[in-house]
């Protein structure tokens, strides 16, 4: 009797373990599919009526936005509110202050892409700072840990290393309006090849004090060539900036709520404020990077 009971328990445990592994595998597949990134699948017979696709106006708007940014935006400061799902877990909202400088070339000097971030909320990341200047420090980002434990620790890490990506969906090299629009263009270029797409446009939306056009895209049927179920983009009417974005994955069950993948809101945006090298210098007196407690991370971290 005891042996039979033990055998039954072992069988149940094996079944549970198998189900758990299958669930983990499915979650891993979904996490990979969740990534908003280049996802272009060539068609054997390309669409011949591309301009009639409901996404075509959104593509043109995104291209106009990218052109406007390239021609008119040298740098900016802003507040960023973000919420991301990482490894299947939806994290809390994070609030940060950002300085971003686009790369610029002239006869006298070349200005590299540069980013400075300071996290303000929640308490687990409060005081965290990140500094990245393209082409400097072997392509690494300088990070002050922040938060409630060893907040003073500062270190250089690769922006796409497992350590850096543990709490981020995207590396710091992908931050900002320009890269967001480039990713959106990539995704639209993929989705415009297929049907099963609903697109709606809403005027008069607002993000902070900026009047926007809200674009909503829905893929009602889950397909391998789509990366999201529903996405919303808020494009500022005046400066053509993508000041808000949110994407959702398909519900786990029919009729259930969609799952938020990522959400980004940009407020208090100030364009072309004249950011200088000092704004991206670790020795800036306004920053709290540590030198005494600086440490190096392993190359494979």
Short mmCIF file of C-alpha atoms in Angstrom, two decimals:
data_model
loop_
_atom_site.label_atom_id
_atom_site.label_comp_id
_atom_site.label_asym_id
_atom_site.label_seq_id
_atom_site.Cartn_x
_atom_site.Cartn_y
_atom_site.Cartn_z
CA UNK A 1 0.00 0.00 0.00
CA UNK A 2 2.83 2.37 0.95
CA UNK A 3 4.72 1.55 -2.25
CA UNK A 4 1.58 2.12 -4.35
CA UNK A 5 0.97 5.47 -2.64
CA UNK A 6 4.58 6.49 -3.17
CA UNK A 7 4.40 5.46 -6.83
CA UNK A 8 1.21 7.49 -7.31
CA UNK A 9 2.82 10.50 -5.64
CA UNK A 10 5.93 10.15 -7.81
CA UNK A 11 3.79 9.97 -10.94
CA UNK A 12 1.88 13.09 -9.88
CA UNK A 13 5.15 14.88 -9.14
CA UNK A 14 6.56 13.93 -12.54
CA UNK A 15 3.39 15.15 -14.24
CA UNK A 16 3.50 18.43 -12.30
CA UNK A 17 7.17 18.90 -13.17
CA UNK A 18 6.42 18.19 -16.82
CA UNK A 19 3.56 20.71 -16.80
CA UNK A 20 5.77 23.26 -15.07
CA UNK A 21 8.50 22.80 -17.68
CA UNK A 22 5.98 23.16 -20.49
CA UNK A 23 4.63 26.33 -18.89
CA UNK A 24 8.15 27.71 -18.53
CA UNK A 25 8.92 26.89 -22.15
CA UNK A 26 5.72 28.60 -23.28
CA UNK A 27 6.52 31.63 -21.10
CA UNK A 28 10.02 31.76 -22.61
CA UNK A 29 8.58 31.67 -26.13
CA UNK A 30 6.17 34.46 -25.29
CA UNK A 31 8.88 36.54 -23.65
CA UNK A 32 10.93 36.25 -26.83
CA UNK A 33 7.92 37.17 -28.96
CA UNK A 34 7.08 40.05 -26.65
CA UNK A 35 10.22 41.95 -27.57
CA UNK A 36 9.46 45.01 -29.65
CA UNK A 37 12.33 44.79 -32.09
CA UNK A 38 13.18 44.15 -35.70
CA UNK A 39 10.87 41.32 -36.73
CA UNK A 40 10.65 41.32 -40.50
CA UNK A 41 9.45 38.15 -42.20
CA UNK A 42 9.82 38.31 -46.00
CA UNK A 43 6.76 37.31 -47.98
CA UNK A 44 6.98 34.98 -50.98
CA UNK A 45 4.39 37.21 -52.68
CA UNK A 46 4.80 40.81 -51.44
CA UNK A 47 1.66 42.85 -50.94
CA UNK A 48 0.83 44.78 -54.11
CA UNK A 49 -1.53 47.31 -52.45
CA UNK A 50 0.73 48.46 -49.67
CA UNK A 51 -0.72 51.98 -49.65
CA UNK A 52 -4.20 50.61 -48.94
CA UNK A 53 -3.16 48.84 -45.75
CA UNK A 54 -4.67 50.47 -42.64
CA UNK A 55 -1.16 50.81 -41.18
CA UNK A 56 0.19 52.83 -44.11
CA UNK A 57 -0.82 56.25 -42.68
CA UNK A 58 0.85 55.27 -39.38
CA UNK A 59 4.01 54.34 -41.26
CA UNK A 60 4.06 57.70 -43.05
CA UNK A 61 3.51 59.52 -39.74
CA UNK A 62 6.36 57.58 -38.13
CA UNK A 63 8.67 58.37 -41.04
CA UNK A 64 7.75 62.06 -40.82
CA UNK A 65 8.42 61.97 -37.08
CA UNK A 66 11.85 60.40 -37.62
CA UNK A 67 12.72 62.96 -40.27
CA UNK A 68 11.64 65.81 -37.98
CA UNK A 69 13.78 64.45 -35.13
CA UNK A 70 16.81 64.03 -37.37
CA UNK A 71 16.50 67.57 -38.75
CA UNK A 72 15.36 69.51 -35.70
CA UNK A 73 16.38 67.81 -32.45
CA UNK A 74 19.97 67.99 -31.21
CA UNK A 75 19.30 67.23 -27.54
CA UNK A 76 16.60 67.25 -24.89
CA UNK A 77 15.78 66.73 -21.24
CA UNK A 78 12.63 65.04 -19.99
CA UNK A 79 10.97 62.92 -17.35
CA UNK A 80 10.37 59.28 -18.24
CA UNK A 81 7.79 57.03 -16.63
CA UNK A 82 8.13 53.40 -17.60
CA UNK A 83 6.69 50.04 -16.73
CA UNK A 84 8.06 46.83 -18.23
CA UNK A 85 7.43 43.10 -18.15
CA UNK A 86 10.73 41.29 -17.72
CA UNK A 87 11.01 37.49 -17.76
CA UNK A 88 7.23 37.27 -17.53
CA UNK A 89 6.93 39.52 -14.46
CA UNK A 90 5.34 42.97 -14.66
CA UNK A 91 7.49 45.39 -12.70
CA UNK A 92 6.41 48.51 -10.83
CA UNK A 93 6.35 51.94 -12.45
CA UNK A 94 9.73 53.66 -12.48
CA UNK A 95 10.30 57.40 -12.66
CA UNK A 96 13.50 58.93 -13.97
CA UNK A 97 15.00 62.15 -15.23
CA UNK A 98 16.85 61.96 -18.55
CA UNK A 99 19.31 63.95 -20.62
CA UNK A 100 19.80 62.80 -24.22
CA UNK A 101 22.12 64.21 -26.86
CA UNK A 102 21.95 62.99 -30.45
CA UNK A 103 25.13 62.36 -32.44
CA UNK A 104 26.20 65.39 -34.50
CA UNK A 105 28.97 65.94 -37.01
CA UNK A 106 30.65 69.15 -38.07
CA UNK A 107 33.95 70.28 -39.57
CA UNK A 108 35.31 71.11 -36.13
CA UNK A 109 34.12 68.25 -33.94
CA UNK A 110 32.00 65.09 -33.74
CA UNK A 111 29.48 64.86 -30.92
CA UNK A 112 28.69 61.27 -29.82
CA UNK A 113 25.32 59.91 -28.76
CA UNK A 114 25.10 60.52 -25.00
CA UNK A 115 22.64 59.64 -22.21
CA UNK A 116 22.38 60.45 -18.52
CA UNK A 117 19.62 58.94 -16.34
CA UNK A 118 18.73 59.49 -12.72
CA UNK A 119 16.06 57.30 -11.11
CA UNK A 120 13.73 58.96 -8.62
CA UNK A 121 11.13 56.27 -7.79
CA UNK A 122 10.46 53.67 -6.45
CA UNK A 123 12.65 53.38 -3.36
CA UNK A 124 14.30 50.22 -4.71
CA UNK A 125 16.05 52.25 -7.43
CA UNK A 126 15.99 55.78 -5.99
CA UNK A 127 19.27 57.57 -6.63
CA UNK A 128 20.41 55.17 -9.35
CA UNK A 129 22.37 56.92 -12.08
CA UNK A 130 23.48 55.73 -15.51
CA UNK A 131 25.85 57.48 -17.88
CA UNK A 132 26.65 56.41 -21.43
CA UNK A 133 28.72 58.15 -24.09
CA UNK A 134 29.09 56.32 -27.37
CA UNK A 135 32.68 55.41 -28.15
CA UNK A 136 33.99 55.98 -24.63
CA UNK A 137 34.99 53.49 -21.90
CA UNK A 138 35.01 50.55 -24.32
CA UNK A 139 31.31 51.06 -25.02
CA UNK A 140 30.31 50.53 -21.38
CA UNK A 141 27.77 52.38 -19.26
CA UNK A 142 28.78 53.81 -15.88
CA UNK A 143 26.15 52.94 -13.26
CA UNK A 144 25.59 53.98 -9.67
CA UNK A 145 23.57 51.28 -7.97
CA UNK A 146 21.12 53.45 -6.02
CA UNK A 147 18.26 51.92 -4.07
CA UNK A 148 18.39 50.93 -0.42
CA UNK A 149 21.39 48.61 -0.34
CA UNK A 150 24.97 49.65 -1.22
CA UNK A 151 23.53 52.58 -3.16
CA UNK A 152 26.97 54.20 -3.42
CA UNK A 153 28.53 51.40 -5.49
CA UNK A 154 29.50 52.52 -9.01
CA UNK A 155 30.72 50.36 -11.86
CA UNK A 156 31.18 50.06 -15.62
CA UNK A 157 29.09 47.38 -17.35
CA UNK A 158 28.25 46.48 -20.90
CA UNK A 159 24.87 48.00 -21.83
CA UNK A 160 23.54 44.71 -23.19
CA UNK A 161 25.10 42.41 -20.58
CA UNK A 162 22.89 40.04 -18.54
CA UNK A 163 23.53 42.24 -15.49
CA UNK A 164 22.34 45.37 -17.31
CA UNK A 165 19.35 43.61 -18.87
CA UNK A 166 18.22 42.03 -15.60
CA UNK A 167 15.97 45.03 -14.92
CA UNK A 168 15.56 46.48 -18.41
CA UNK A 169 13.82 45.39 -21.59
CA UNK A 170 16.19 47.49 -23.68
CA UNK A 171 19.77 48.68 -23.25
CA UNK A 172 20.50 52.34 -22.57
CA UNK A 173 21.74 52.61 -26.18
CA UNK A 174 18.11 52.22 -27.31
CA UNK A 175 16.64 54.97 -25.14
CA UNK A 176 14.92 58.07 -26.47
CA UNK A 177 12.54 59.29 -29.14
CA UNK A 178 14.69 58.51 -32.15
CA UNK A 179 15.30 54.86 -31.35
CA UNK A 180 11.66 54.36 -30.35
CA UNK A 181 10.49 55.64 -33.74
CA UNK A 182 13.06 53.48 -35.54
CA UNK A 183 11.76 50.39 -33.72
CA UNK A 184 8.17 51.33 -34.52
CA UNK A 185 9.03 51.70 -38.20
CA UNK A 186 10.63 48.25 -38.12
CA UNK A 187 7.53 46.69 -36.57
CA UNK A 188 5.11 48.51 -38.90
CA UNK A 189 7.19 47.42 -41.91
CA UNK A 190 6.68 43.85 -40.72
CA UNK A 191 2.97 44.12 -39.91
CA UNK A 192 2.07 45.96 -43.10
CA UNK A 193 2.79 42.72 -44.98
CA UNK A 194 -0.20 41.00 -43.38
CA UNK A 195 -3.93 41.42 -42.90
CA UNK A 196 -5.79 40.88 -39.57
CA UNK A 197 -4.96 44.38 -38.43
CA UNK A 198 -7.25 47.07 -37.04
CA UNK A 199 -6.04 50.67 -36.83
CA UNK A 200 -7.79 53.64 -35.22
CA UNK A 201 -6.77 57.29 -34.99
CA UNK A 202 -7.91 59.68 -32.26
CA UNK A 203 -7.30 63.42 -32.29
CA UNK A 204 -7.27 65.61 -29.20
CA UNK A 205 -5.41 63.19 -26.91
CA UNK A 206 -3.01 64.67 -24.35
CA UNK A 207 0.17 63.53 -22.62
CA UNK A 208 0.96 66.06 -19.93
CA UNK A 209 0.34 69.42 -21.55
CA UNK A 210 1.07 68.21 -25.08
CA UNK A 211 -1.76 67.72 -27.58
CA UNK A 212 -1.35 64.44 -29.40
CA UNK A 213 -2.79 62.08 -31.96
CA UNK A 214 -3.35 58.63 -30.48
CA UNK A 215 -2.86 55.69 -32.82
CA UNK A 216 -4.21 52.32 -31.71
CA UNK A 217 -3.29 49.08 -33.48
CA UNK A 218 -4.93 45.73 -32.73
CA UNK A 219 -4.08 42.26 -34.06
CA UNK A 220 -7.21 40.31 -33.04
CA UNK A 221 -5.72 36.94 -34.01
CA UNK A 222 -2.48 35.74 -32.46
CA UNK A 223 0.07 34.96 -35.18
CA UNK A 224 3.78 34.18 -35.06
CA UNK A 225 4.54 37.16 -37.28
CA UNK A 226 2.95 39.67 -34.87
CA UNK A 227 4.76 40.84 -31.73
CA UNK A 228 1.79 42.34 -29.87
CA UNK A 229 -1.98 42.16 -29.51
CA UNK A 230 -2.59 45.85 -28.97
CA UNK A 231 -0.37 48.93 -29.13
CA UNK A 232 -0.99 52.63 -28.58
CA UNK A 233 1.27 55.46 -29.69
CA UNK A 234 0.79 59.11 -28.72
CA UNK A 235 2.43 61.44 -31.27
CA UNK A 236 2.83 65.08 -30.29
CA UNK A 237 1.01 67.23 -32.86
CA UNK A 238 3.55 70.06 -32.83
CA UNK A 239 6.96 68.41 -32.64
CA UNK A 240 5.96 64.97 -34.00
CA UNK A 241 7.51 63.25 -30.99
CA UNK A 242 6.31 59.84 -29.71
CA UNK A 243 5.64 61.03 -26.15
CA UNK A 244 3.67 57.94 -25.12
CA UNK A 245 3.70 54.26 -26.02
CA UNK A 246 2.15 51.09 -24.61
CA UNK A 247 2.00 47.52 -25.94
CA UNK A 248 0.01 44.53 -24.75
CA UNK A 249 0.29 40.79 -25.38
CA UNK A 250 -2.68 38.54 -26.08
CA UNK A 251 -4.81 37.36 -23.13
CA UNK A 252 -3.89 34.00 -21.67
CA UNK A 253 -7.54 32.97 -21.93
CA UNK A 254 -10.25 33.91 -24.36
CA UNK A 255 -12.09 36.91 -22.97
CA UNK A 256 -9.35 37.62 -20.43
CA UNK A 257 -7.47 40.92 -20.09
CA UNK A 258 -4.50 41.62 -22.37
CA UNK A 259 -1.09 41.63 -20.66
CA UNK A 260 0.90 44.84 -20.53
CA UNK A 261 4.37 44.34 -22.02
CA UNK A 262 5.77 47.83 -21.82
CA UNK A 263 4.65 51.40 -21.27
CA UNK A 264 6.63 54.64 -21.65
CA UNK A 265 5.49 58.20 -21.01
CA UNK A 266 7.64 61.29 -21.66
CA UNK A 267 6.75 64.54 -19.87
CA UNK A 268 8.34 67.94 -19.26
CA UNK A 269 10.16 67.61 -22.57
CA UNK A 270 12.54 70.46 -23.33
CA UNK A 271 14.18 70.39 -26.75
CA UNK A 272 17.57 71.75 -27.80
CA UNK A 273 18.61 73.05 -24.39
CA UNK A 274 22.29 73.05 -25.34
CA UNK A 275 23.61 70.03 -23.45
CA UNK A 276 27.41 69.99 -23.23
CA UNK A 277 30.11 67.44 -22.46
CA UNK A 278 29.80 68.37 -18.78
CA UNK A 279 26.25 66.99 -18.76
CA UNK A 280 27.73 63.59 -19.63
CA UNK A 281 30.81 63.72 -17.42
CA UNK A 282 30.96 61.38 -14.41
CA UNK A 283 32.75 64.16 -12.50
CA UNK A 284 29.81 66.55 -12.85
CA UNK A 285 29.29 67.92 -9.30
CA UNK A 286 25.53 67.48 -9.64
CA UNK A 287 25.95 63.71 -9.98
CA UNK A 288 26.69 61.22 -7.20
CA UNK A 289 28.84 58.64 -8.91
CA UNK A 290 31.34 57.14 -6.51
CA UNK A 291 35.06 56.92 -7.24
CA UNK A 292 36.28 55.44 -3.97
CA UNK A 293 33.84 52.52 -4.20
CA UNK A 294 34.10 52.00 -7.92
CA UNK A 295 34.36 48.41 -9.04
CA UNK A 296 34.79 46.61 -12.36
CA UNK A 297 32.44 43.86 -13.49
CA UNK A 298 33.50 40.73 -15.32
CA UNK A 299 33.38 40.92 -19.10
CA UNK A 300 30.68 38.23 -19.35
CA UNK A 301 28.32 39.77 -16.80
#
